[in-house]
Amino acid sequence: MTKHTPANQDSFTSSAGRQLLAFGAASIAGVIVLMMALSWASSLTSTGSISTDAVDVTNNTLTLFLREEPPQLNSSLSTDTVSGSVLGHVMEGLLRYDEHNRLAPGIAERWEINEDGALFHLRPDARWSDGKSLTAHDFVFAWQVALDPKTASEYSFILYPVKNAEAINKGELPLSDIGARAIDDRTLEVTFERPIAYFDKLVAFSTYYPIRQDFYESTDGSYGSDAHTLLYNGPFVISRWVHGANLLMEKNPEYWDLDRAKVDKLDFAYITSDASATLNLFKDDKIAYATLQAENLNNAMEQGWDIFRFMDGSVFYIEFNHRPERPTRNLNLRKAMLYAQDSAELVFKVTKLPGYLPGVSLFPVWLQGVNTFFRQEYPAPRAQLNLEKARYHLELAKQELGVEEIPPLVLLTGDNPISNIQSEYYQQIFSKNLGLDLKIDKQIFKQRLAKMLSGDFDLVLAGWGPDYDDPLTFADLFASFNLNNRGRYENPEFDKWVRVAQSSQDVQERMDAFGEIQQILFDDVVIIPNYERGITYVTHPQMRGMVRRAVGPDPDFTNAYIVE
Amino acid sequence: MLRYTLKRLFQGLITVWFIATATFFAMHNVPGDPLANDKAATEEIRANLEAKYGLDKPLVQQYLIYMGNILRGDFGISFTQKNRRVNDIIAEHFPISAILGILAVVFAGLGGVLWGALTALYRNRLPDIIIMFLVILGISVPSFVVAAISQLALVNLNDAVNFSLLPVAGWGTVWHMLVPSLVLGLGTMAYLTRLMRSSMLEIVNSDYIRTAKAKGLPPTRIFANHQMRNAILPVVTVLGPSIAAITTGGFVVELVFAIPGLGRYFVQAVQQLDYTVIMGTTVFYGAFLVFMVIVVDLLYGWIDPRVRLE
């Protein structure tokens, strides 16, 4: 090995060091040139620049974010809540939800609904965003599109109360046989398949939004996939939609009620589902509202932000498998589990999510009853944690099943942080309190659905969100004929009350039916309620009038305005 | 040279075909149903959906139809974004991922060579110790942590100067690119630094350097022409796969910084079992990776005359 003198080594090192310095400087210069070139290249992809603040008083603009990119904005195909929220700003149905979450006249200025059908009188000044008049034909066409088997709409079932709709969707009848008819441009006549008490609530749903035939056909199958392939009739129009990046709404000058929208532009400048990213954008004054996670709550309170809470409408519960070969078919086993857990403990001590309510009933707190809230008029029966009772039922269950020990039970669950905590809580508490052995089967979304459908579980952590503002959207879940009844619960008594609620025109009678259903759900322990989901969020102090709702477009910025 | 290139391209084509076939059958055998959604579909709705996407045909026939479509350059229509063609998704979002990726690779490559050479030069002295400590951090801390921390740092920076110095998230200008691409390139930069350092150290003690020194060559020539040029070879070797990994692996960074790149669609498609998007992106990325490896091999021959391309 050659030995250099230290002096030699150092001169070599310093010379090489100088060269590296030069290399570094050249690199930085090179990178700057490269970045300028890339910036030019990216301007070709026309993403649109983003530099505005959350609240822009001079341009009367709010900057916001979307949790996800809307898959597409064809109202006859949309199923998800993000599309629902966007569509709610740019489209309007016969009826709509107002800022107090009450049904209000939309394109229809008045309507009559009776047992056989409905008559909607459209307002004469309703227009499409290209200035042409909006007519009753546009509704008939939209419903035909949704029911056409070729469209393959997943929400076509929501149109089934309309006469012949189901047969058309099956391909048994031609589209022209639909029980909806434009008597003239301003009058829409609907015939029902069977009597229905909540049709006014259904027509506010996005599948019932109008579509104009000539425009739909001109898009050649790409209706609603881009800003320019959609025709608008709501308070806003989409003037720019860069997929995955941003979506800009501007006030629709053709809308019949120009005073409704208060801001000129809604700039959904960011699309990300990352909660900390949106909170960082909010902190940086780039977006006007953000959702809070449990870990950010204290920080948000320290910052003195305006914190709000609302119930997003969804209910979560343990669903049992009632198929004959399953141990969970045994009522006493289900009762044992019911009395061995405490949803308040789950929500307040285990998951600790801000805004969540302990689950009590399948019917969430916000549902309307006859005069006030349903749950006030029909208080839900509650099970208190009672180990003695739980073990008593467990013993009965063992006797009835003829076993010494209950075999291990499979708890099917999704793969997200909340389900993980929740499933581990139940595994631990049922083991401690009842000596039951729960095997957690964690699956990603589509696989979990497949297993639910084929009945490959004993217990499953499930949930349900409402489609329309009526207790029936929850009540028919466990009817024997409902496809979403994945545990195959069957009870003729239950089905009977569902039929009453479906067809009765009398509010009191319907609510009584829901009360009976709530009681059966408890007596038969069809489910164990876990929680009702709540959302806590922060808003910019200069933004007012943002509307959150459990049913219908959420969040809704149509009525939002800026204070100085 | 031309023959070699053609031969490699042909092999690449076979590889891509194999990737497409394997993905197709693996995907169809994954448990779960691409058409399932939160709400159960009635039989008629399901049948309508199956007919629309051609899932009602036997698997082999689906495969043949699909391959025919790929040859015509048609990746089909997305299952989740029902009115969007997969070709459009790739065409709109890949350039963004590519820009981010190129910048990240450049940061990683230049930084790796620079820091690697520096640490080798100051071996076991303070700069070496500091940089190697950072390198270990860079390799072991996952990108979602780095992304989240750097975003928080940006918020605090903007807050401190009371002015939007650098954007926290989004896409559109040069300033939006800077931090995400640094974050994206960090892991590779750390890896390349280690590689460069060890290959530099290996070369310092080699015979030809000793000869060069004995000949009395000026330090400038020894360092630049003999040490750096030879030490850089292993770096170039891993650069090819790194480019592909970086351009395709930006999912987390794209999510955190709200960048509309292709990585997001790729990952979401797998989670949602969106068959056409899975196939489209996999075939596209597969072809891209194969192509990058070929390019690097050709480059290798150019940098190192000892390597014969045959």
Tab-separated table of C-alpha atoms in Angstrom, chain B residues 37-246:
chain	number	residue	atom	x	y	z
B	37	ASN	CA	-70.632	-1.788	-4.989
B	38	ASP	CA	-71.888	-0.626	-1.592
B	39	LYS	CA	-75.426	-1.301	-2.676
B	40	ALA	CA	-76.202	-4.735	-3.999
B	41	ALA	CA	-77.254	-4.785	-7.641
B	42	THR	CA	-80.355	-6.607	-8.804
B	43	GLU	CA	-79.842	-9.425	-11.263
B	44	GLU	CA	-80.919	-7.306	-14.195
B	45	ILE	CA	-78.631	-4.397	-13.270
B	46	ARG	CA	-75.752	-6.848	-12.882
B	47	ALA	CA	-76.484	-8.498	-16.205
B	48	ASN	CA	-76.567	-5.051	-17.843
B	49	LEU	CA	-73.166	-4.205	-16.350
B	50	GLU	CA	-71.619	-7.525	-17.364
B	51	ALA	CA	-72.830	-7.107	-20.907
B	52	LYS	CA	-71.474	-3.559	-21.061
B	53	TYR	CA	-67.967	-4.650	-20.042
B	54	GLY	CA	-67.997	-7.960	-21.892
B	55	LEU	CA	-67.668	-9.942	-18.658
B	56	ASP	CA	-70.472	-12.274	-19.722
B	57	LYS	CA	-68.180	-13.989	-22.233
B	58	PRO	CA	-65.820	-16.884	-21.405
B	59	LEU	CA	-62.460	-15.806	-19.984
B	60	VAL	CA	-60.376	-17.008	-22.930
B	61	GLN	CA	-62.588	-15.111	-25.341
B	62	GLN	CA	-62.298	-12.003	-23.153
B	63	TYR	CA	-58.521	-12.431	-23.286
B	64	LEU	CA	-58.439	-12.688	-27.080
B	65	ILE	CA	-60.678	-9.657	-27.471
B	66	TYR	CA	-58.522	-7.734	-25.048
B	67	MET	CA	-55.274	-8.620	-26.784
B	68	GLY	CA	-56.768	-7.642	-30.126
B	69	ASN	CA	-57.750	-4.284	-28.665
B	70	ILE	CA	-54.289	-3.707	-27.201
B	71	LEU	CA	-52.718	-4.359	-30.605
B	72	ARG	CA	-54.971	-1.659	-31.975
B	73	GLY	CA	-53.841	0.591	-29.117
B	74	ASP	CA	-57.202	0.591	-27.361
B	75	PHE	CA	-57.185	-0.033	-23.622
B	76	GLY	CA	-60.968	0.181	-23.266
B	77	ILE	CA	-63.214	2.149	-20.909
B	78	SER	CA	-62.637	2.457	-17.169
B	79	PHE	CA	-64.956	0.535	-14.823
B	80	THR	CA	-65.040	3.256	-12.181
B	81	GLN	CA	-64.856	6.351	-14.398
B	82	LYS	CA	-67.564	5.012	-16.600
B	83	ASN	CA	-67.309	7.402	-19.521
B	84	ARG	CA	-63.529	7.772	-19.671
B	85	ARG	CA	-61.189	5.870	-21.940
B	86	VAL	CA	-58.099	4.369	-20.314
B	87	ASN	CA	-56.013	5.813	-23.166
B	88	ASP	CA	-57.170	9.295	-22.133
B	89	ILE	CA	-56.387	8.629	-18.487
B	90	ILE	CA	-52.838	7.601	-19.368
B	91	ALA	CA	-52.350	10.419	-21.869
B	92	GLU	CA	-53.565	13.057	-19.422
B	93	HIS	CA	-51.883	11.882	-16.257
B	94	PHE	CA	-48.668	10.183	-17.289
B	95	PRO	CA	-46.962	13.411	-18.475
B	96	ILE	CA	-47.448	14.848	-14.992
B	97	SER	CA	-45.978	11.769	-13.316
B	98	ALA	CA	-43.174	11.847	-15.870
B	99	ILE	CA	-42.287	15.473	-15.196
B	100	LEU	CA	-42.256	14.816	-11.481
B	101	GLY	CA	-40.262	11.643	-12.052
B	102	ILE	CA	-37.661	13.187	-14.362
B	103	LEU	CA	-36.984	15.942	-11.894
B	104	ALA	CA	-36.774	13.456	-9.034
B	105	VAL	CA	-34.342	11.270	-10.985
B	106	VAL	CA	-32.201	14.256	-11.845
B	107	PHE	CA	-32.106	15.295	-8.195
B	108	ALA	CA	-31.344	11.737	-7.171
B	109	GLY	CA	-28.664	11.187	-9.819
B	110	LEU	CA	-26.822	14.479	-9.416
B	111	GLY	CA	-27.162	14.462	-5.665
B	112	GLY	CA	-26.112	10.827	-5.379
B	113	VAL	CA	-22.969	11.347	-7.443
B	114	LEU	CA	-22.092	14.565	-5.667
B	115	TRP	CA	-22.604	13.359	-2.101
B	116	GLY	CA	-21.102	9.977	-2.878
B	117	ALA	CA	-17.928	11.506	-4.267
B	118	LEU	CA	-17.763	13.926	-1.387
B	119	THR	CA	-18.083	11.254	1.277
B	120	ALA	CA	-15.456	9.103	-0.423
B	121	LEU	CA	-13.114	12.046	-0.589
B	122	TYR	CA	-13.565	12.948	3.064
B	123	ARG	CA	-13.765	9.360	4.202
B	124	ASN	CA	-14.205	9.016	7.970
B	125	ARG	CA	-14.024	12.755	8.448
B	126	LEU	CA	-16.834	15.027	9.547
B	127	PRO	CA	-18.585	15.586	6.139
B	128	ASP	CA	-18.584	11.826	5.554
B	129	ILE	CA	-20.079	11.063	8.960
B	130	ILE	CA	-22.800	13.710	8.659
B	131	ILE	CA	-23.791	12.766	5.108
B	132	MET	CA	-23.788	9.037	5.757
B	133	PHE	CA	-26.023	9.566	8.785
B	134	LEU	CA	-28.478	11.504	6.591
B	135	VAL	CA	-28.234	8.791	3.951
B	136	ILE	CA	-29.321	6.142	6.435
B	137	LEU	CA	-32.258	8.357	7.404
B	138	GLY	CA	-33.099	8.874	3.727
B	139	ILE	CA	-33.124	5.166	3.013
B	140	SER	CA	-35.035	4.069	6.079
B	141	VAL	CA	-37.714	6.752	6.449
B	142	PRO	CA	-40.627	5.952	4.131
B	143	SER	CA	-41.720	8.582	1.639
B	144	PHE	CA	-45.146	9.154	3.182
B	145	VAL	CA	-43.466	10.321	6.382
B	146	VAL	CA	-41.017	12.540	4.521
B	147	ALA	CA	-43.853	13.927	2.393
B	148	ALA	CA	-46.043	14.723	5.388
B	149	ILE	CA	-43.198	16.294	7.371
B	150	SER	CA	-41.967	18.406	4.477
B	151	GLN	CA	-45.498	19.614	3.807
B	152	LEU	CA	-45.878	20.627	7.427
B	153	ALA	CA	-42.511	22.374	7.201
B	154	LEU	CA	-43.783	24.318	4.186
B	155	VAL	CA	-46.861	25.439	6.104
B	156	ASN	CA	-44.703	26.630	8.978
B	157	LEU	CA	-42.269	28.316	6.595
B	158	ASN	CA	-45.064	30.208	4.843
B	159	ASP	CA	-46.509	31.082	8.229
B	160	ALA	CA	-43.146	32.351	9.495
B	161	VAL	CA	-42.488	34.633	6.519
B	162	ASN	CA	-46.201	35.513	6.385
B	163	PHE	CA	-46.243	35.016	2.622
B	164	SER	CA	-46.806	32.056	0.307
B	165	LEU	CA	-43.173	31.318	-0.427
B	166	LEU	CA	-43.747	27.792	-1.713
B	167	PRO	CA	-47.125	26.172	-2.396
B	168	VAL	CA	-48.224	23.527	0.114
B	169	ALA	CA	-49.906	21.347	-2.497
B	170	GLY	CA	-51.263	21.411	-6.024
B	171	TRP	CA	-49.769	21.450	-9.467
B	172	GLY	CA	-49.197	23.986	-12.208
B	173	THR	CA	-45.981	25.968	-11.789
B	174	VAL	CA	-42.296	25.299	-11.216
B	175	TRP	CA	-42.756	26.032	-7.519
B	176	HIS	CA	-45.275	23.216	-7.211
B	177	MET	CA	-42.687	20.754	-8.539
B	178	LEU	CA	-39.746	21.555	-6.333
B	179	VAL	CA	-40.557	19.988	-2.986
B	180	PRO	CA	-42.543	16.931	-4.213
B	181	SER	CA	-39.788	15.917	-6.627
B	182	LEU	CA	-37.129	16.326	-3.928
B	183	VAL	CA	-39.192	14.145	-1.607
B	184	LEU	CA	-39.785	11.611	-4.365
B	185	GLY	CA	-36.105	11.443	-5.288
B	186	LEU	CA	-34.785	11.368	-1.734
B	187	GLY	CA	-34.727	7.607	-1.213
B	188	THR	CA	-33.008	6.974	-4.529
B	189	MET	CA	-30.566	9.782	-3.862
B	190	ALA	CA	-29.584	8.202	-0.558
B	191	TYR	CA	-29.199	4.813	-2.188
B	192	LEU	CA	-27.082	6.210	-5.029
B	193	THR	CA	-24.896	8.086	-2.538
B	194	ARG	CA	-23.976	4.836	-0.817
B	195	LEU	CA	-23.344	3.152	-4.135
B	196	MET	CA	-21.184	5.981	-5.416
B	197	ARG	CA	-19.220	6.153	-2.188
B	198	SER	CA	-18.317	2.483	-2.132
B	199	SER	CA	-17.429	2.372	-5.804
B	200	MET	CA	-15.251	5.483	-5.409
B	201	LEU	CA	-13.420	3.892	-2.491
B	202	GLU	CA	-12.875	0.730	-4.443
B	203	ILE	CA	-11.301	2.696	-7.286
B	204	VAL	CA	-9.048	4.882	-5.131
B	205	ASN	CA	-6.971	1.839	-4.313
B	206	SER	CA	-6.935	0.353	-7.793
B	207	ASP	CA	-3.812	-0.093	-9.882
B	208	TYR	CA	-4.582	2.394	-12.607
B	209	ILE	CA	-5.098	5.231	-10.141
B	210	ARG	CA	-1.761	4.400	-8.547
B	211	THR	CA	-0.207	4.395	-12.017
B	212	ALA	CA	-1.814	7.710	-12.826
B	213	LYS	CA	-0.448	9.196	-9.664
B	214	ALA	CA	2.976	7.702	-10.283
B	215	LYS	CA	2.969	9.213	-13.779
B	216	GLY	CA	2.488	12.552	-12.102
B	217	LEU	CA	-0.862	13.357	-13.691
B	218	PRO	CA	-2.458	16.500	-12.255
B	219	PRO	CA	-5.084	15.763	-9.564
B	220	THR	CA	-7.795	17.282	-11.752
B	221	ARG	CA	-7.367	14.643	-14.413
B	222	ILE	CA	-7.041	11.764	-11.977
B	223	PHE	CA	-10.198	12.696	-10.116
B	224	ALA	CA	-12.432	13.650	-13.009
B	225	ASN	CA	-11.304	11.288	-15.774
B	226	HIS	CA	-10.206	8.233	-13.883
B	227	GLN	CA	-12.013	8.120	-10.553
B	228	MET	CA	-15.393	9.711	-11.231
B	229	ARG	CA	-15.899	8.254	-14.661
B	230	ASN	CA	-15.259	4.710	-13.520
B	231	ALA	CA	-17.080	5.056	-10.237
B	232	ILE	CA	-20.213	6.293	-11.968
B	233	LEU	CA	-20.788	3.039	-13.866
B	234	PRO	CA	-22.667	1.148	-11.155
B	235	VAL	CA	-24.792	4.244	-10.605
B	236	VAL	CA	-25.837	4.261	-14.244
B	237	THR	CA	-26.753	0.579	-13.979
B	238	VAL	CA	-29.304	1.139	-11.251
B	239	LEU	CA	-30.489	4.424	-12.714
B	240	GLY	CA	-32.662	2.705	-15.345
B	241	PRO	CA	-34.845	0.709	-12.971
B	242	SER	CA	-34.779	3.710	-10.601
B	243	ILE	CA	-36.276	5.949	-13.271
B	244	ALA	CA	-39.103	3.495	-13.774
B	245	ALA	CA	-39.568	3.000	-10.036
B	246	ILE	CA	-39.671	6.723	-9.370
